[in-house]
Amino acid sequence: MTSTARLLIVGPQGSGKGTQGVRVAEALGIPVVSTGDIFRANIKEGTDLGKKVTAILDAGDLVPDELTSEIVRDRLSQDDAASGFLLDGYPRNTVQVGHLDAFLADSDAALDAVILLDVPREESLERLRLRATEQGRSDDTDEAIAHRLDIYENETAPIISVYEQRGIVDRIDGVGSLDDITARISTALAARGIGQLV
Ligand code: ADP
């Protein structure tokens, strides 16, 4: 199934947004644009961008807004994103919201829905500790995790009220089985006339 949905999935670290984002995007036939994945791929391949951002990611800091926004703008201008996409990890603060608004407006587009995955901090931390032992991500140290959660609360959570004012936020309970959560997202999007996921 293909769709024209332009979506953002947002939630604290450990909320499962990466996993749910992939499921939703696959069901709708739209690409996932994950800034974290883009940065990690560049680090792995040793590109100039990768070299520039390695220390930033390891510390759990944010990559500069201008750089991040330029990368996303380039990615969204590729053909496969013309009829829709699911953003994961971007925008992450209100400056980036402004950048995204500006470049979507260039093609008379806007976000259709923001999926907010609600997970209590304790549950997030528990999942992140598990991921740290399973995947060994270099930014899953206790220090970097705590720092990323703080940035989420201080800089990313405020973007939700911006999108709430536009009436496009769907708050989804992120506790439960993977299938249950996907079904909740599906129901919320269907109410907006966006695809049937399951
Ligand atoms: P998590 O949600 O667990 O922090 P992500 O994969 O979304 O993981 O991001 C990993 C790291 O990539 C972030 O800590 C940050 O350094 C960088 N990053 C990702 N998205 C952005 C963004 N929109 N702006 C700035 N930095 C970003």
PDB file of C-alpha atoms and ligand atoms in Angstrom:
ATOM      1  CA  MET A   1       0.000   0.000   0.000  1.00  0.00           C
ATOM      2  CA  THR A   2       1.294   3.483  -0.754  1.00  0.00           C
ATOM      3  CA  SER A   3       0.219   6.633   0.940  1.00  0.00           C
ATOM      4  CA  THR A   4       0.803  10.347   0.979  1.00  0.00           C
ATOM      5  CA  ALA A   5       1.251  10.402   4.721  1.00  0.00           C
ATOM      6  CA  ARG A   6       3.888  12.717   6.135  1.00  0.00           C
ATOM      7  CA  LEU A   7       4.451  11.507   9.659  1.00  0.00           C
ATOM      8  CA  LEU A   8       6.653  12.109  12.665  1.00  0.00           C
ATOM      9  CA  ILE A   9       7.116   9.616  15.464  1.00  0.00           C
ATOM     10  CA  VAL A  10       8.352  11.024  18.747  1.00  0.00           C
ATOM     11  CA  GLY A  11       8.928   9.651  22.214  1.00  0.00           C
ATOM     12  CA  PRO A  12      11.618   9.388  24.845  1.00  0.00           C
ATOM     13  CA  GLN A  13      14.695   7.238  24.334  1.00  0.00           C
ATOM     14  CA  GLY A  14      13.651   3.641  24.903  1.00  0.00           C
ATOM     15  CA  SER A  15      10.021   4.311  23.945  1.00  0.00           C
ATOM     16  CA  GLY A  16      10.266   1.911  21.007  1.00  0.00           C
ATOM     17  CA  LYS A  17       9.737   4.622  18.406  1.00  0.00           C
ATOM     18  CA  GLY A  18      12.385   3.156  16.091  1.00  0.00           C
ATOM     19  CA  THR A  19      10.688  -0.242  15.997  1.00  0.00           C
ATOM     20  CA  GLN A  20       7.173   1.142  15.663  1.00  0.00           C
ATOM     21  CA  GLY A  21       8.305   3.676  13.083  1.00  0.00           C
ATOM     22  CA  VAL A  22       9.624   0.932  10.809  1.00  0.00           C
ATOM     23  CA  ARG A  23       6.416  -1.090  11.177  1.00  0.00           C
ATOM     24  CA  VAL A  24       4.162   1.863  10.402  1.00  0.00           C
ATOM     25  CA  ALA A  25       6.251   3.048   7.456  1.00  0.00           C
ATOM     26  CA  GLU A  26       6.406  -0.441   5.928  1.00  0.00           C
ATOM     27  CA  ALA A  27       2.659  -0.855   6.200  1.00  0.00           C
ATOM     28  CA  LEU A  28       2.098   2.481   4.503  1.00  0.00           C
ATOM     29  CA  GLY A  29       4.808   2.038   1.865  1.00  0.00           C
ATOM     30  CA  ILE A  30       6.694   5.166   2.877  1.00  0.00           C
ATOM     31  CA  PRO A  31      10.401   5.491   3.780  1.00  0.00           C
ATOM     32  CA  VAL A  32      11.631   5.993   7.331  1.00  0.00           C
ATOM     33  CA  VAL A  33      13.964   8.950   7.700  1.00  0.00           C
ATOM     34  CA  SER A  34      15.840   8.412  10.966  1.00  0.00           C
ATOM     35  CA  THR A  35      18.500  11.001  11.716  1.00  0.00           C
ATOM     36  CA  GLY A  36      20.108   8.709  14.310  1.00  0.00           C
ATOM     37  CA  ASP A  37      20.412   5.946  11.687  1.00  0.00           C
ATOM     38  CA  ILE A  38      21.849   8.384   9.133  1.00  0.00           C
ATOM     39  CA  PHE A  39      24.495   9.575  11.601  1.00  0.00           C
ATOM     40  CA  ARG A  40      25.365   6.035  12.734  1.00  0.00           C
ATOM     41  CA  ALA A  41      25.698   4.830   9.112  1.00  0.00           C
ATOM     42  CA  ASN A  42      28.081   7.719   8.369  1.00  0.00           C
ATOM     43  CA  ILE A  43      30.138   6.968  11.464  1.00  0.00           C
ATOM     44  CA  LYS A  44      30.378   3.315  10.457  1.00  0.00           C
ATOM     45  CA  GLU A  45      31.465   4.211   6.916  1.00  0.00           C
ATOM     46  CA  GLY A  46      33.980   6.778   8.163  1.00  0.00           C
ATOM     47  CA  THR A  47      32.615   9.629   6.001  1.00  0.00           C
ATOM     48  CA  ASP A  48      33.481  13.283   6.697  1.00  0.00           C
ATOM     49  CA  LEU A  49      30.067  13.710   8.282  1.00  0.00           C
ATOM     50  CA  GLY A  50      30.691  10.625  10.409  1.00  0.00           C
ATOM     51  CA  LYS A  51      34.011  11.998  11.631  1.00  0.00           C
ATOM     52  CA  LYS A  52      32.369  15.310  12.472  1.00  0.00           C
ATOM     53  CA  VAL A  53      29.610  13.773  14.605  1.00  0.00           C
ATOM     54  CA  THR A  54      31.213  10.774  16.351  1.00  0.00           C
ATOM     55  CA  ALA A  55      32.130  12.596  19.556  1.00  0.00           C
ATOM     56  CA  ILE A  56      28.795  14.416  19.625  1.00  0.00           C
ATOM     57  CA  LEU A  57      26.802  11.186  19.473  1.00  0.00           C
ATOM     58  CA  ASP A  58      28.999   9.438  22.017  1.00  0.00           C
ATOM     59  CA  ALA A  59      28.412  12.270  24.483  1.00  0.00           C
ATOM     60  CA  GLY A  60      24.650  12.177  23.859  1.00  0.00           C
ATOM     61  CA  ASP A  61      24.682  15.783  22.645  1.00  0.00           C
ATOM     62  CA  LEU A  62      22.726  17.120  19.687  1.00  0.00           C
ATOM     63  CA  VAL A  63      24.379  17.556  16.305  1.00  0.00           C
ATOM     64  CA  PRO A  64      24.148  21.251  15.287  1.00  0.00           C
ATOM     65  CA  ASP A  65      20.695  22.173  13.986  1.00  0.00           C
ATOM     66  CA  GLU A  66      21.847  23.626  10.653  1.00  0.00           C
ATOM     67  CA  LEU A  67      23.819  20.520   9.771  1.00  0.00           C
ATOM     68  CA  THR A  68      21.039  18.141  10.801  1.00  0.00           C
ATOM     69  CA  SER A  69      18.373  20.105   8.953  1.00  0.00           C
ATOM     70  CA  GLU A  70      20.434  20.230   5.777  1.00  0.00           C
ATOM     71  CA  ILE A  71      20.807  16.447   5.839  1.00  0.00           C
ATOM     72  CA  VAL A  72      17.081  15.945   6.348  1.00  0.00           C
ATOM     73  CA  ARG A  73      16.212  18.426   3.610  1.00  0.00           C
ATOM     74  CA  ASP A  74      18.433  16.552   1.154  1.00  0.00           C
ATOM     75  CA  ARG A  75      16.923  13.221   2.157  1.00  0.00           C
ATOM     76  CA  LEU A  76      13.327  14.460   1.860  1.00  0.00           C
ATOM     77  CA  SER A  77      14.015  15.834  -1.603  1.00  0.00           C
ATOM     78  CA  GLN A  78      14.757  12.352  -2.936  1.00  0.00           C
ATOM     79  CA  ASP A  79      12.108  10.754  -5.147  1.00  0.00           C
ATOM     80  CA  ASP A  80      11.018   8.035  -2.721  1.00  0.00           C
ATOM     81  CA  ALA A  81       9.981  10.637  -0.147  1.00  0.00           C
ATOM     82  CA  ALA A  82       7.875  12.671  -2.571  1.00  0.00           C
ATOM     83  CA  SER A  83       4.623  10.999  -1.617  1.00  0.00           C
ATOM     84  CA  GLY A  84       5.265  10.591   2.076  1.00  0.00           C
ATOM     85  CA  PHE A  85       7.745   9.691   4.788  1.00  0.00           C
ATOM     86  CA  LEU A  86       8.019   8.918   8.449  1.00  0.00           C
ATOM     87  CA  LEU A  87      10.497  11.031  10.398  1.00  0.00           C
ATOM     88  CA  ASP A  88      12.165   9.469  13.443  1.00  0.00           C
ATOM     89  CA  GLY A  89      14.426  11.655  15.568  1.00  0.00           C
ATOM     90  CA  TYR A  90      13.831  14.901  13.678  1.00  0.00           C
ATOM     91  CA  PRO A  91      12.749  17.561  14.502  1.00  0.00           C
ATOM     92  CA  ARG A  92      14.164  17.353  18.006  1.00  0.00           C
ATOM     93  CA  ASN A  93      13.798  20.972  19.145  1.00  0.00           C
ATOM     94  CA  THR A  94      11.763  24.024  18.178  1.00  0.00           C
ATOM     95  CA  VAL A  95      14.499  25.422  15.912  1.00  0.00           C
ATOM     96  CA  GLN A  96      14.361  22.243  13.849  1.00  0.00           C
ATOM     97  CA  VAL A  97      10.551  22.466  13.750  1.00  0.00           C
ATOM     98  CA  GLY A  98      10.991  25.857  12.079  1.00  0.00           C
ATOM     99  CA  HIS A  99      13.450  24.445   9.560  1.00  0.00           C
ATOM    100  CA  LEU A 100      11.151  21.539   8.722  1.00  0.00           C
ATOM    101  CA  ASP A 101       8.128  23.819   8.355  1.00  0.00           C
ATOM    102  CA  ALA A 102      10.087  25.996   5.958  1.00  0.00           C
ATOM    103  CA  PHE A 103      11.248  23.279   3.669  1.00  0.00           C
ATOM    104  CA  LEU A 104       7.925  21.445   3.629  1.00  0.00           C
ATOM    105  CA  ALA A 105       6.204  24.737   2.789  1.00  0.00           C
ATOM    106  CA  ASP A 106       8.475  25.019  -0.269  1.00  0.00           C
ATOM    107  CA  SER A 107       6.583  22.069  -1.728  1.00  0.00           C
ATOM    108  CA  ASP A 108       3.210  23.099  -0.274  1.00  0.00           C
ATOM    109  CA  ALA A 109       3.365  20.246   2.213  1.00  0.00           C
ATOM    110  CA  ALA A 110       3.018  19.848   5.973  1.00  0.00           C
ATOM    111  CA  LEU A 111       3.082  17.057   8.530  1.00  0.00           C
ATOM    112  CA  ASP A 112      -0.191  15.093   8.628  1.00  0.00           C
ATOM    113  CA  ALA A 113       0.242  13.479  12.030  1.00  0.00           C
ATOM    114  CA  VAL A 114       2.635  13.256  14.961  1.00  0.00           C
ATOM    115  CA  ILE A 115       2.652   9.928  16.772  1.00  0.00           C
ATOM    116  CA  LEU A 116       3.684  10.475  20.381  1.00  0.00           C
ATOM    117  CA  LEU A 117       4.685   7.275  22.168  1.00  0.00           C
ATOM    118  CA  ASP A 118       4.014   7.659  25.856  1.00  0.00           C
ATOM    119  CA  VAL A 119       6.268   5.565  28.102  1.00  0.00           C
ATOM    120  CA  PRO A 120       7.070   6.176  31.785  1.00  0.00           C
ATOM    121  CA  ARG A 121      10.700   7.169  32.460  1.00  0.00           C
ATOM    122  CA  GLU A 122      11.366   4.038  34.521  1.00  0.00           C
ATOM    123  CA  GLU A 123      10.213   1.749  31.716  1.00  0.00           C
ATOM    124  CA  SER A 124      12.334   3.696  29.187  1.00  0.00           C
ATOM    125  CA  LEU A 125      15.411   3.339  31.365  1.00  0.00           C
ATOM    126  CA  GLU A 126      14.807  -0.365  31.816  1.00  0.00           C
ATOM    127  CA  ARG A 127      14.536  -0.920  28.038  1.00  0.00           C
ATOM    128  CA  LEU A 128      17.663   1.159  27.391  1.00  0.00           C
ATOM    129  CA  ARG A 129      19.694  -0.843  29.886  1.00  0.00           C
ATOM    130  CA  LEU A 130      18.584  -4.015  28.120  1.00  0.00           C
ATOM    131  CA  ARG A 131      19.479  -2.548  24.703  1.00  0.00           C
ATOM    132  CA  ALA A 132      22.891  -1.550  26.050  1.00  0.00           C
ATOM    133  CA  THR A 133      23.698  -5.152  26.919  1.00  0.00           C
ATOM    134  CA  GLU A 134      22.154  -6.568  23.716  1.00  0.00           C
ATOM    135  CA  GLN A 135      23.363  -4.104  21.062  1.00  0.00           C
ATOM    136  CA  GLY A 136      26.280  -2.310  22.686  1.00  0.00           C
ATOM    137  CA  ARG A 137      25.462   1.079  21.141  1.00  0.00           C
ATOM    138  CA  SER A 138      28.291   3.429  22.065  1.00  0.00           C
ATOM    139  CA  ASP A 139      25.858   6.107  23.295  1.00  0.00           C
ATOM    140  CA  ASP A 140      24.044   3.706  25.610  1.00  0.00           C
ATOM    141  CA  THR A 141      26.336   4.374  28.574  1.00  0.00           C
ATOM    142  CA  ASP A 142      24.526   5.429  31.775  1.00  0.00           C
ATOM    143  CA  GLU A 143      25.872   8.952  31.418  1.00  0.00           C
ATOM    144  CA  ALA A 144      24.917   9.438  27.761  1.00  0.00           C
ATOM    145  CA  ILE A 145      21.475   7.906  28.345  1.00  0.00           C
ATOM    146  CA  ALA A 146      20.731  10.274  31.233  1.00  0.00           C
ATOM    147  CA  HIS A 147      21.955  13.206  29.156  1.00  0.00           C
ATOM    148  CA  ARG A 148      19.785  12.218  26.164  1.00  0.00           C
ATOM    149  CA  LEU A 149      16.718  11.850  28.402  1.00  0.00           C
ATOM    150  CA  ASP A 150      17.362  15.312  29.850  1.00  0.00           C
ATOM    151  CA  ILE A 151      17.636  16.788  26.358  1.00  0.00           C
ATOM    152  CA  TYR A 152      14.402  15.015  25.464  1.00  0.00           C
ATOM    153  CA  GLU A 153      12.580  16.543  28.414  1.00  0.00           C
ATOM    154  CA  ASN A 154      14.027  20.040  27.981  1.00  0.00           C
ATOM    155  CA  GLU A 155      14.202  20.422  24.211  1.00  0.00           C
ATOM    156  CA  THR A 156      12.136  17.754  22.486  1.00  0.00           C
ATOM    157  CA  ALA A 157       9.040  17.586  24.710  1.00  0.00           C
ATOM    158  CA  PRO A 158       8.284  21.295  23.967  1.00  0.00           C
ATOM    159  CA  ILE A 159       7.851  20.535  20.261  1.00  0.00           C
ATOM    160  CA  ILE A 160       4.828  18.438  21.170  1.00  0.00           C
ATOM    161  CA  SER A 161       2.841  21.452  22.313  1.00  0.00           C
ATOM    162  CA  VAL A 162       3.677  23.197  19.036  1.00  0.00           C
ATOM    163  CA  TYR A 163       2.171  20.299  17.113  1.00  0.00           C
ATOM    164  CA  GLU A 164      -0.711  19.942  19.598  1.00  0.00           C
ATOM    165  CA  GLN A 165      -1.735  23.487  18.756  1.00  0.00           C
ATOM    166  CA  ARG A 166      -2.008  22.344  15.147  1.00  0.00           C
ATOM    167  CA  GLY A 167      -4.229  19.435  16.203  1.00  0.00           C
ATOM    168  CA  ILE A 168      -2.048  16.742  14.684  1.00  0.00           C
ATOM    169  CA  VAL A 169      -0.734  14.865  17.743  1.00  0.00           C
ATOM    170  CA  ASP A 170      -1.877  11.314  18.483  1.00  0.00           C
ATOM    171  CA  ARG A 171      -0.797  10.311  21.984  1.00  0.00           C
ATOM    172  CA  ILE A 172      -0.298   6.541  22.054  1.00  0.00           C
ATOM    173  CA  ASP A 173       0.215   4.380  25.133  1.00  0.00           C
ATOM    174  CA  GLY A 174       3.639   2.841  24.452  1.00  0.00           C
ATOM    175  CA  VAL A 175       3.389   0.106  27.072  1.00  0.00           C
ATOM    176  CA  GLY A 176       2.236  -3.304  25.853  1.00  0.00           C
ATOM    177  CA  SER A 177       3.131  -5.839  23.167  1.00  0.00           C
ATOM    178  CA  LEU A 178       4.665  -4.622  19.892  1.00  0.00           C
ATOM    179  CA  ASP A 179       1.530  -5.715  18.013  1.00  0.00           C
ATOM    180  CA  ASP A 180      -0.817  -3.981  20.426  1.00  0.00           C
ATOM    181  CA  ILE A 181       1.081  -0.729  20.114  1.00  0.00           C
ATOM    182  CA  THR A 182       1.146  -0.948  16.299  1.00  0.00           C
ATOM    183  CA  ALA A 183      -2.617  -1.541  16.382  1.00  0.00           C
ATOM    184  CA  ARG A 184      -3.138   1.538  18.572  1.00  0.00           C
ATOM    185  CA  ILE A 185      -1.139   3.647  16.127  1.00  0.00           C
ATOM    186  CA  SER A 186      -3.081   2.171  13.218  1.00  0.00           C
ATOM    187  CA  THR A 187      -6.401   3.086  14.811  1.00  0.00           C
ATOM    188  CA  ALA A 188      -5.270   6.641  15.515  1.00  0.00           C
ATOM    189  CA  LEU A 189      -3.991   7.174  11.978  1.00  0.00           C
ATOM    190  CA  ALA A 190      -7.090   5.591  10.447  1.00  0.00           C
ATOM    191  CA  ALA A 191      -9.188   8.161  12.314  1.00  0.00           C
ATOM    192  CA  ARG A 192      -7.267  10.764  10.329  1.00  0.00           C
ATOM    193  CA  GLY A 193      -7.911   8.900   7.092  1.00  0.00           C
ATOM    194  CA  ILE A 194      -4.363   7.598   6.909  1.00  0.00           C
ATOM    195  CA  GLY A 195      -3.940   3.956   5.696  1.00  0.00           C
ATOM    196  CA  GLN A 196      -4.919   0.748   7.433  1.00  0.00           C
ATOM    197  CA  LEU A 197      -1.809  -0.750   8.955  1.00  0.00           C
ATOM    198  CA  VAL A 198      -2.936  -4.156  10.084  1.00  0.00           C
TER     199      VAL A 198
HETATM  200  P1  ADP B   1      17.888   8.145  20.801  1.00  0.00           P
HETATM  201  O1  ADP B   1      16.457   8.509  20.504  1.00  0.00           O
HETATM  202  O2  ADP B   1      18.013   6.868  21.566  1.00  0.00           O
HETATM  203  O3  ADP B   1      18.674   9.263  21.415  1.00  0.00           O
HETATM  204  P2  ADP B   1      18.588   8.461  17.989  1.00  0.00           P
HETATM  205  O4  ADP B   1      19.018   7.345  17.108  1.00  0.00           O
HETATM  206  O5  ADP B   1      17.306   9.147  17.652  1.00  0.00           O
HETATM  207  O6  ADP B   1      18.603   7.803  19.436  1.00  0.00           O
HETATM  208  O7  ADP B   1      19.737   9.590  18.040  1.00  0.00           O
HETATM  209  C1  ADP B   1      21.069   9.281  18.384  1.00  0.00           C
HETATM  210  C2  ADP B   1      21.915  10.547  18.420  1.00  0.00           C
HETATM  211  O8  ADP B   1      21.965  11.140  17.103  1.00  0.00           O
HETATM  212  C3  ADP B   1      21.417  11.671  19.312  1.00  0.00           C
HETATM  213  O9  ADP B   1      21.810  11.511  20.658  1.00  0.00           O
HETATM  214  C4  ADP B   1      22.099  12.890  18.666  1.00  0.00           C
HETATM  215  O10 ADP B   1      23.464  12.960  18.983  1.00  0.00           O
HETATM  216  C5  ADP B   1      22.004  12.561  17.188  1.00  0.00           C
HETATM  217  N1  ADP B   1      20.749  13.084  16.589  1.00  0.00           N
HETATM  218  C6  ADP B   1      19.720  12.345  16.101  1.00  0.00           C
HETATM  219  N2  ADP B   1      18.737  13.135  15.632  1.00  0.00           N
HETATM  220  C7  ADP B   1      19.148  14.411  15.834  1.00  0.00           C
HETATM  221  C8  ADP B   1      18.577  15.689  15.585  1.00  0.00           C
HETATM  222  N3  ADP B   1      17.353  15.821  15.023  1.00  0.00           N
HETATM  223  N4  ADP B   1      19.294  16.785  15.925  1.00  0.00           N
HETATM  224  C9  ADP B   1      20.504  16.681  16.466  1.00  0.00           C
HETATM  225  N5  ADP B   1      21.104  15.518  16.748  1.00  0.00           N
HETATM  226  C10 ADP B   1      20.442  14.384  16.437  1.00  0.00           C
END
